[in-house]
Short mmCIF file of C-alpha atoms in Angstrom, two decimals:
data_model
loop_
_atom_site.label_atom_id
_atom_site.label_comp_id
_atom_site.label_asym_id
_atom_site.label_seq_id
_atom_site.Cartn_x
_atom_site.Cartn_y
_atom_site.Cartn_z
CA MET A 270 -3.38 -6.27 -5.58
CA HIS A 271 -6.38 -4.17 -4.65
CA MET A 272 -9.07 -6.83 -4.53
CA ALA A 273 -12.64 -5.96 -5.48
CA ASP A 274 -15.54 -7.22 -3.38
CA ALA A 275 -16.67 -9.53 -6.19
CA LEU A 276 -13.58 -11.70 -5.58
CA ILE A 277 -14.45 -12.77 -2.05
CA SER A 278 -17.32 -14.13 0.01
CA PRO A 279 -18.75 -12.36 3.07
CA ALA A 280 -17.27 -15.09 5.30
CA VAL A 281 -13.74 -14.60 3.96
CA GLY A 282 -14.12 -10.82 3.95
CA GLY A 283 -15.36 -10.78 7.55
CA THR A 284 -12.66 -13.17 8.74
CA MET A 285 -9.88 -11.16 7.13
CA LEU A 286 -11.31 -7.90 8.46
CA ALA A 287 -11.32 -9.32 11.99
CA THR A 288 -7.76 -10.61 11.52
CA THR A 289 -6.56 -7.25 10.22
CA ALA A 290 -8.30 -5.44 13.09
CA GLY A 291 -6.47 -7.72 15.53
CA VAL A 292 -3.10 -6.96 13.92
CA ALA A 293 -3.93 -3.24 13.99
CA ALA A 294 -4.84 -3.39 17.69
CA TYR A 295 -1.59 -5.22 18.43
CA SER A 296 0.34 -2.62 16.43
CA ILE A 297 -1.27 0.25 18.34
CA LYS A 298 -0.30 -1.36 21.64
CA LYS A 299 3.32 -1.99 20.58
CA LEU A 300 3.70 1.40 18.89
CA GLN A 301 3.10 3.28 22.13
CA ASN A 302 6.68 2.47 23.17
CA GLU A 303 8.24 4.23 20.17
CA MET A 304 5.73 6.93 19.26
CA ASP A 305 6.78 10.57 19.61
CA GLU A 306 6.10 13.92 17.96
CA LYS A 307 8.69 13.26 15.23
CA LYS A 308 7.21 9.94 14.06
CA ILE A 309 3.69 11.33 13.59
CA PRO A 310 4.52 13.65 10.64
CA LEU A 311 6.76 10.97 9.14
CA MET A 312 3.82 8.54 9.18
CA GLY A 313 1.69 11.13 7.43
CA VAL A 314 4.19 12.08 4.74
CA MET A 315 5.17 8.46 4.06
CA GLY A 316 1.49 7.51 3.77
CA ALA A 317 0.91 10.34 1.31
CA PHE A 318 3.98 9.36 -0.70
CA VAL A 319 2.98 5.70 -0.98
CA PHE A 320 -0.56 6.74 -1.94
CA ALA A 321 0.82 8.88 -4.77
CA ALA A 322 3.31 6.19 -5.84
CA GLN A 323 0.54 3.57 -6.07
CA MET A 324 -1.17 5.71 -8.72
CA ILE A 325 1.65 5.10 -11.19
CA ASN A 326 1.22 1.80 -13.01
CA PHE A 327 4.28 0.77 -15.03
CA SER A 328 4.02 -1.58 -17.99
CA ILE A 329 5.43 -5.10 -17.78
CA PRO A 330 7.10 -5.64 -21.18
CA GLY A 331 5.79 -8.47 -23.32
CA THR A 332 2.74 -9.19 -21.15
CA GLY A 333 0.13 -6.48 -21.73
CA SER A 334 -0.01 -6.08 -17.97
CA SER A 335 1.16 -3.43 -15.53
CA GLY A 336 2.08 -3.06 -11.88
CA HIS A 337 2.51 -0.40 -9.26
CA LEU A 338 4.50 0.12 -6.11
CA GLY A 339 2.99 -1.59 -3.06
CA GLY A 340 5.04 0.44 -0.62
CA GLY A 341 4.81 -1.91 2.35
CA MET A 342 8.56 -2.45 2.58
CA LEU A 343 9.22 1.28 2.42
CA LEU A 344 6.82 1.88 5.29
CA ALA A 345 8.24 -0.96 7.39
CA ILE A 346 11.89 0.08 6.92
CA LEU A 347 11.35 3.80 7.58
CA LEU A 348 8.62 3.63 10.22
CA GLY A 349 9.06 0.21 11.76
CA PRO A 350 6.58 -2.67 11.34
CA TYR A 351 3.82 -1.36 13.63
CA ALA A 352 3.61 2.20 12.30
CA GLY A 353 4.15 0.83 8.79
CA PHE A 354 1.15 -1.50 9.05
CA LEU A 355 -1.14 1.21 10.43
CA THR A 356 -0.03 3.63 7.72
CA MET A 357 -0.78 1.05 5.02
CA ALA A 358 -4.24 0.56 6.56
CA SER A 359 -4.77 4.33 6.33
CA ILE A 360 -3.73 4.42 2.65
CA LEU A 361 -6.05 1.59 1.65
CA LEU A 362 -8.99 3.00 3.59
CA ILE A 363 -8.70 6.36 1.81
CA GLN A 364 -8.40 4.59 -1.55
CA ALA A 365 -11.46 2.42 -0.93
CA LEU A 366 -13.71 5.15 0.50
CA PHE A 367 -12.90 8.14 -1.69
CA PHE A 368 -11.54 6.64 -4.91
CA GLY A 369 -13.35 3.30 -5.23
CA ASP A 370 -10.02 1.46 -5.42
CA GLY A 371 -10.39 -1.87 -3.62
CA GLY A 372 -13.64 -3.10 -2.14
CA LEU A 373 -15.00 -2.35 1.32
CA LEU A 374 -15.73 -6.03 1.95
CA ALA A 375 -12.23 -6.83 0.72
CA TYR A 376 -10.61 -4.12 2.84
CA GLY A 377 -9.28 -6.56 5.43
CA CYS A 378 -7.86 -8.79 2.69
CA ASN A 379 -6.12 -5.87 0.99
CA VAL A 380 -4.55 -4.54 4.19
CA PHE A 381 -3.37 -8.01 5.16
CA ASN A 382 -1.99 -8.86 1.71
CA LEU A 383 -0.13 -5.56 1.27
CA GLY A 384 0.71 -4.76 4.89
CA PHE A 385 1.13 -7.90 6.97
CA TYR A 386 3.64 -9.80 4.83
CA THR A 387 5.82 -6.74 4.30
CA CYS A 388 5.79 -5.45 7.88
CA PHE A 389 5.75 -8.67 9.88
CA ILE A 390 7.39 -11.28 7.63
CA ALA A 391 9.67 -9.76 4.98
CA TYR A 392 10.98 -6.87 7.06
CA PRO A 393 11.98 -8.62 10.30
CA PHE A 394 13.05 -11.96 8.82
CA ILE A 395 14.57 -10.95 5.48
CA TYR A 396 15.51 -7.27 5.28
CA LYS A 397 16.87 -7.11 8.83
CA TRP A 398 18.84 -10.31 8.22
CA PHE A 399 20.64 -8.67 5.31
CA THR A 400 21.44 -5.56 7.37
CA ARG A 401 22.20 -7.35 10.68
CA LYS A 402 25.95 -6.60 10.40
CA GLY A 403 25.47 -2.96 9.55
CA VAL A 404 23.81 -0.91 6.84
CA THR A 405 25.59 -0.36 3.52
CA SER A 406 24.25 0.49 0.08
CA LYS A 407 24.85 -3.09 -1.10
CA ARG A 408 23.02 -4.58 1.88
CA ILE A 409 20.14 -2.15 1.41
CA PHE A 410 19.90 -3.21 -2.22
CA ALA A 411 20.01 -6.95 -1.48
CA GLY A 412 17.62 -6.70 1.46
CA SER A 413 15.15 -4.52 -0.43
CA MET A 414 15.14 -6.75 -3.51
CA VAL A 415 14.70 -10.08 -1.73
CA SER A 416 12.19 -8.83 0.84
CA ALA A 417 10.07 -7.06 -1.80
CA LEU A 418 10.02 -10.15 -4.00
CA VAL A 419 9.08 -12.50 -1.15
CA ALA A 420 6.43 -10.17 0.29
CA LEU A 421 4.77 -9.66 -3.10
CA GLN A 422 4.78 -13.39 -3.82
CA LEU A 423 3.14 -14.08 -0.44
CA GLY A 424 0.58 -11.35 -1.05
CA ALA A 425 -0.25 -12.63 -4.54
CA PHE A 426 -0.61 -16.18 -3.23
CA SER A 427 -2.93 -14.93 -0.49
CA VAL A 428 -5.18 -13.37 -3.14
CA VAL A 429 -5.43 -16.75 -4.85
CA LEU A 430 -6.17 -18.52 -1.55
CA GLU A 431 -8.82 -15.95 -0.61
CA THR A 432 -10.65 -16.43 -3.92
CA LEU A 433 -10.37 -20.22 -3.52
CA LEU A 434 -11.82 -20.13 0.00
CA SER A 435 -14.55 -17.82 -1.28
CA GLY A 436 -15.66 -20.50 -3.72
CA LYS A 437 -14.89 -18.51 -6.86
CA THR A 438 -15.06 -21.37 -9.36
CA GLU A 439 -14.47 -18.91 -12.22
CA LEU A 440 -10.89 -18.70 -10.95
CA PRO A 441 -9.58 -22.28 -10.76
CA PHE A 442 -6.65 -22.45 -8.35
CA GLY A 443 -4.11 -24.06 -10.70
CA LYS A 444 -4.53 -21.67 -13.61
CA PHE A 445 -4.98 -18.57 -11.47
CA VAL A 446 -1.90 -19.16 -9.33
CA LEU A 447 0.27 -19.85 -12.39
CA LEU A 448 -0.65 -16.42 -13.70
CA MET A 449 -0.55 -14.47 -10.44
CA GLN A 450 2.85 -15.57 -9.17
CA PRO A 451 5.02 -14.89 -12.26
CA ILE A 452 3.46 -11.51 -13.07
CA HIS A 453 3.94 -10.35 -9.47
CA LEU A 454 7.52 -11.60 -9.58
CA ALA A 455 8.16 -9.08 -12.36
CA ILE A 456 6.37 -6.36 -10.40
CA GLY A 457 8.40 -7.27 -7.33
CA ILE A 458 11.67 -6.59 -9.15
CA VAL A 459 10.62 -3.00 -9.83
CA GLU A 460 9.31 -2.67 -6.26
CA GLY A 461 12.68 -3.81 -4.92
CA LEU A 462 14.63 -1.36 -7.09
CA VAL A 463 12.46 1.61 -6.10
CA THR A 464 12.55 0.62 -2.42
CA ALA A 465 16.34 0.32 -2.48
CA ALA A 466 16.73 3.73 -4.14
CA ILE A 467 14.52 5.54 -1.63
CA ILE A 468 15.98 3.78 1.42
CA THR A 469 19.50 4.56 0.20
CA PHE A 470 18.55 8.25 -0.10
CA VAL A 471 17.23 8.32 3.46
CA TRP A 472 20.26 6.38 4.74
CA ARG A 473 22.63 8.92 3.24
CA THR A 474 20.52 11.83 4.49
CA ARG A 475 19.43 10.66 7.93
CA PRO A 476 20.79 7.16 8.77
CA GLU A 477 19.48 7.52 12.32
CA ILE A 478 15.91 7.08 11.04
CA LEU A 479 16.67 3.56 9.84
CA LYS A 480 18.45 2.68 13.08
CA LYS A 481 15.65 3.97 15.28
CA ALA A 482 12.99 2.15 13.23
CA ALA A 483 14.97 -1.10 13.34
CA ASN A 484 15.40 -0.88 17.10
CA GLY A 485 11.83 0.17 17.80
CA GLU A 486 12.93 3.46 19.35
CA ALA A 487 11.40 6.94 19.31
CA LEU A 488 13.01 9.34 16.84
CA GLY A 489 13.92 11.74 19.63
CA ASN A 490 15.87 14.84 18.60
CA ILE A 491 16.67 13.72 15.05
CA SER A 492 16.21 16.56 12.55
CA MET A 493 13.49 15.53 10.10
CA LYS A 494 13.27 18.72 8.04
CA LYS A 495 15.25 17.55 5.00
CA VAL A 496 13.55 14.15 4.76
CA LEU A 497 10.03 15.51 5.32
CA THR A 498 10.59 18.32 2.81
CA GLY A 499 11.94 15.95 0.16
CA LEU A 500 9.08 13.49 0.60
CA SER A 501 6.47 16.27 0.59
CA ILE A 502 7.78 17.62 -2.70
CA ALA A 503 7.80 14.07 -4.09
CA VAL A 504 4.13 13.62 -3.12
CA VAL A 505 3.09 16.70 -5.12
CA VAL A 506 5.27 15.86 -8.12
CA VAL A 507 4.41 12.15 -8.22
CA GLY A 508 0.70 12.50 -7.44
CA GLY A 509 0.12 15.69 -9.42
CA LEU A 510 2.31 15.12 -12.50
CA PHE A 511 3.92 11.69 -12.79
CA SER A 512 0.50 10.04 -12.31
CA TRP A 513 -0.26 11.12 -15.89
CA CYS A 514 2.35 8.60 -17.03
CA ALA A 515 0.53 5.58 -15.58
CA SER A 516 0.13 2.64 -17.93
CA ALA A 517 -3.39 1.97 -19.21
CA ASN A 518 -2.74 -1.80 -19.14
CA PRO A 519 -4.59 -3.86 -16.53
CA ASP A 520 -2.62 -4.45 -13.32
CA GLY A 521 -1.25 -7.85 -12.37
CA LEU A 522 -4.44 -8.98 -10.62
CA GLU A 523 -6.81 -7.74 -13.33
CA TRP A 524 -4.57 -9.24 -16.01
CA SER A 525 -4.56 -12.62 -14.26
CA ILE A 526 -8.34 -12.57 -13.89
CA GLU A 527 -8.80 -11.63 -17.54
CA LYS A 528 -6.46 -14.39 -18.71
CA THR A 529 -8.37 -16.88 -16.55
CA THR A 530 -11.98 -15.83 -17.17
CA GLY A 531 -11.89 -13.67 -20.30
CA SER A 532 -12.93 -10.58 -18.32
CA ALA A 533 -10.93 -8.28 -16.03
CA GLU A 534 -13.77 -8.22 -13.48
CA LEU A 535 -16.13 -10.72 -11.93
CA LYS A 536 -19.83 -10.00 -11.47
CA ALA A 537 -20.61 -9.28 -7.84
CA PRO A 538 -23.60 -11.08 -6.30
CA ASP A 539 -26.47 -9.23 -4.64
CA GLY A 540 -26.88 -8.88 -0.89
CA ILE A 541 -24.03 -7.37 1.09
CA HIS A 542 -21.92 -6.98 -2.05
CA LYS A 543 -24.58 -4.76 -3.62
CA THR A 544 -25.11 -2.79 -0.40
CA LEU A 545 -21.40 -2.06 0.03
CA SER A 546 -21.10 -1.17 -3.66
CA GLU A 547 -23.87 1.40 -3.27
CA ILE A 548 -22.18 2.86 -0.20
CA GLN A 549 -18.86 3.04 -2.02
CA SER A 550 -20.42 4.75 -5.04
CA LYS A 551 -21.65 7.51 -2.72
CA THR A 552 -18.41 7.96 -0.77
CA ALA A 553 -16.12 7.84 -3.83
CA LEU A 554 -15.70 11.54 -4.57
CA LEU A 555 -13.08 10.86 -7.25
CA PRO A 556 -13.82 7.35 -8.57
CA ASP A 557 -10.94 5.72 -10.42
CA TYR A 558 -8.84 8.79 -9.56
CA ASP A 559 -10.82 11.15 -11.78
CA PHE A 560 -13.77 13.52 -11.61
CA LYS A 561 -17.11 11.79 -11.09
CA THR A 562 -19.24 11.25 -14.21
CA SER A 563 -22.11 8.98 -15.15
CA GLY A 564 -21.29 5.32 -15.68
CA HIS A 565 -21.66 5.55 -19.49
CA GLU A 566 -19.61 8.74 -19.74
CA ASN A 567 -16.92 7.24 -17.52
CA LYS A 568 -16.58 4.15 -19.73
CA GLU A 569 -16.35 6.30 -22.87
CA LYS A 570 -13.77 8.55 -21.21
CA THR A 571 -11.69 5.58 -20.06
CA ALA A 572 -11.74 4.08 -23.57
CA ALA A 573 -10.77 7.41 -25.10
CA GLN A 574 -7.92 7.88 -22.64
CA ALA A 575 -6.57 4.42 -23.45
CA GLU A 576 -6.39 5.39 -27.14
CA ASN A 577 -4.78 8.78 -26.52
CA ALA A 578 -1.06 9.36 -26.73
CA TRP A 579 0.96 8.82 -23.57
CA PRO A 580 1.13 10.58 -21.13
CA ALA A 581 -2.58 10.99 -20.35
CA VAL A 582 -2.72 14.58 -19.07
CA SER A 583 -5.71 14.86 -16.76
CA ALA A 584 -6.72 17.50 -14.22
CA GLY A 585 -8.84 14.88 -12.46
CA THR A 586 -5.83 12.62 -11.99
CA SER A 587 -3.72 15.47 -10.62
CA VAL A 588 -6.44 16.55 -8.21
CA SER A 589 -6.88 12.92 -7.10
CA GLY A 590 -3.17 12.54 -6.43
CA ILE A 591 -2.90 15.68 -4.35
CA VAL A 592 -6.25 15.34 -2.54
CA GLY A 593 -5.66 11.65 -1.88
CA GLY A 594 -2.20 12.35 -0.54
CA ALA A 595 -3.56 15.05 1.75
CA LEU A 596 -6.37 12.80 3.04
CA THR A 597 -3.94 9.96 3.68
CA LEU A 598 -1.55 12.28 5.46
CA ALA A 599 -4.39 13.56 7.65
CA LEU A 600 -5.60 10.05 8.55
CA ALA A 601 -2.11 8.73 9.30
CA VAL A 602 -1.31 11.79 11.43
CA PHE A 603 -4.63 11.42 13.25
CA THR A 604 -3.82 7.77 13.94
CA GLY A 605 -0.40 8.71 15.32
CA TRP A 606 -1.92 11.49 17.42
CA ILE A 607 -4.47 9.10 18.97
CA ILE A 608 -1.66 6.68 19.86
CA MET A 609 0.28 9.55 21.46
CA LEU A 610 -2.76 10.44 23.56
CA ILE A 611 -3.09 6.82 24.68
CA LYS A 612 0.60 6.77 25.57
CA ARG A 613 0.39 9.97 27.59
CA LYS A 614 -2.73 8.81 29.41
CA LYS A 615 -0.99 5.54 30.30
CA ILE A 616 2.05 7.45 31.60
CA LYS A 617 -0.14 9.69 33.76
CA THR A 618 -2.06 6.68 35.10
CA THR A 619 1.19 4.91 35.97
CA ALA A 620 2.60 8.03 37.66
#
C-alpha cells in the first residue's frame, strides 16, 4: 500500500502529513517513559528487518496480483505502539527518499495507513485483547491473524478514501473499494501467519520483550543478544537473497488500480507533483530497488526480468536490500538516540 503522489491531491497529502507528524510527536513524548539503551538497537534491527521483508512480494493465487508484509503489527508487538509507529515512519522515509517507493507527497498517507491502524488500533484493541489472560502460542496466532486482517482492511479502505477525497474520478469509489478490500484480505492472511511465526519465536526466546512492550516499560537488563543476532542475520538473508524471489505481479494497490483504470499507474499532474517527482528522482540512489539506469533502459530491464525464470537473481536487488536495511537501522537508531537525549535532559531539568 505504498501510494504514489499521483493518487492524492496536495490538500489531502498536506493534511495527512500534518496528522502523521502529530502522531509522531505524541509518540516521541510517550516513548520517553520506556526508552532505554536496549530498545534503541531493537528499533533499528526491527526496522531493517521489516524493510527487507517488504521487498518480498508473494503471489496471490488466481488473481495475477501480489502482496508483501506490512510489518506494522510486528513492530507494535515487539516495540510497543509508540516505538513501532516511529520505526515504520523511518522505514517509509528511507524507501521514499532512496528507492522511489511511495511518493513524498503521499508520505503522510503511507505512514498513517501502514503505521497508525496497526500500532494504535489493531494492537491495543485486538491483539492485546486476545493475550489479556496470558500469552500462549494459540493466543499469539489468533491475535496476530485477526489484528493483521483488521489493520490491513482499515489501511486499504483509507487508501480508497484518500483517493476519493483527492477527487480522483479515474478511481470510482464503488469499483475501487470492491477490488481493494478483498485482495488485501488475502494479503492479510499471509501477514497474520508471518507475524504469528515471528512473535512465537521471540516469545519462546525472550518472552520478557513482549511483556515489557505490552506494559510500556523499559527493557532494563533483559539480554537481547540472541534476538538481535537472529534478526540481523535475517535482514541479510531476506534482503540480500530472498528478495530475488519476489513476485513480478503488481501488488494489491497497483492491481486494483489497473483493474479499475486499465493502467497500474495514474498520470501525475504538474505543479507540486512534478517538483516532488524531480526531487525524488535525484535522491533515489537505487530506484525500484535496483541500480540506477536511464528511463528507457529501466523499462526494458524490468520487462526482461518479468520474462526471466524465477528467481530473478540481481546484484542490484541484493545491494538494495542490504543498503536499505542499513539506512533504516541507522535512522531508527538515530531516532531512538534523540529520544534518549530528550529524556535525559528532562531528568536533569527536573533534578
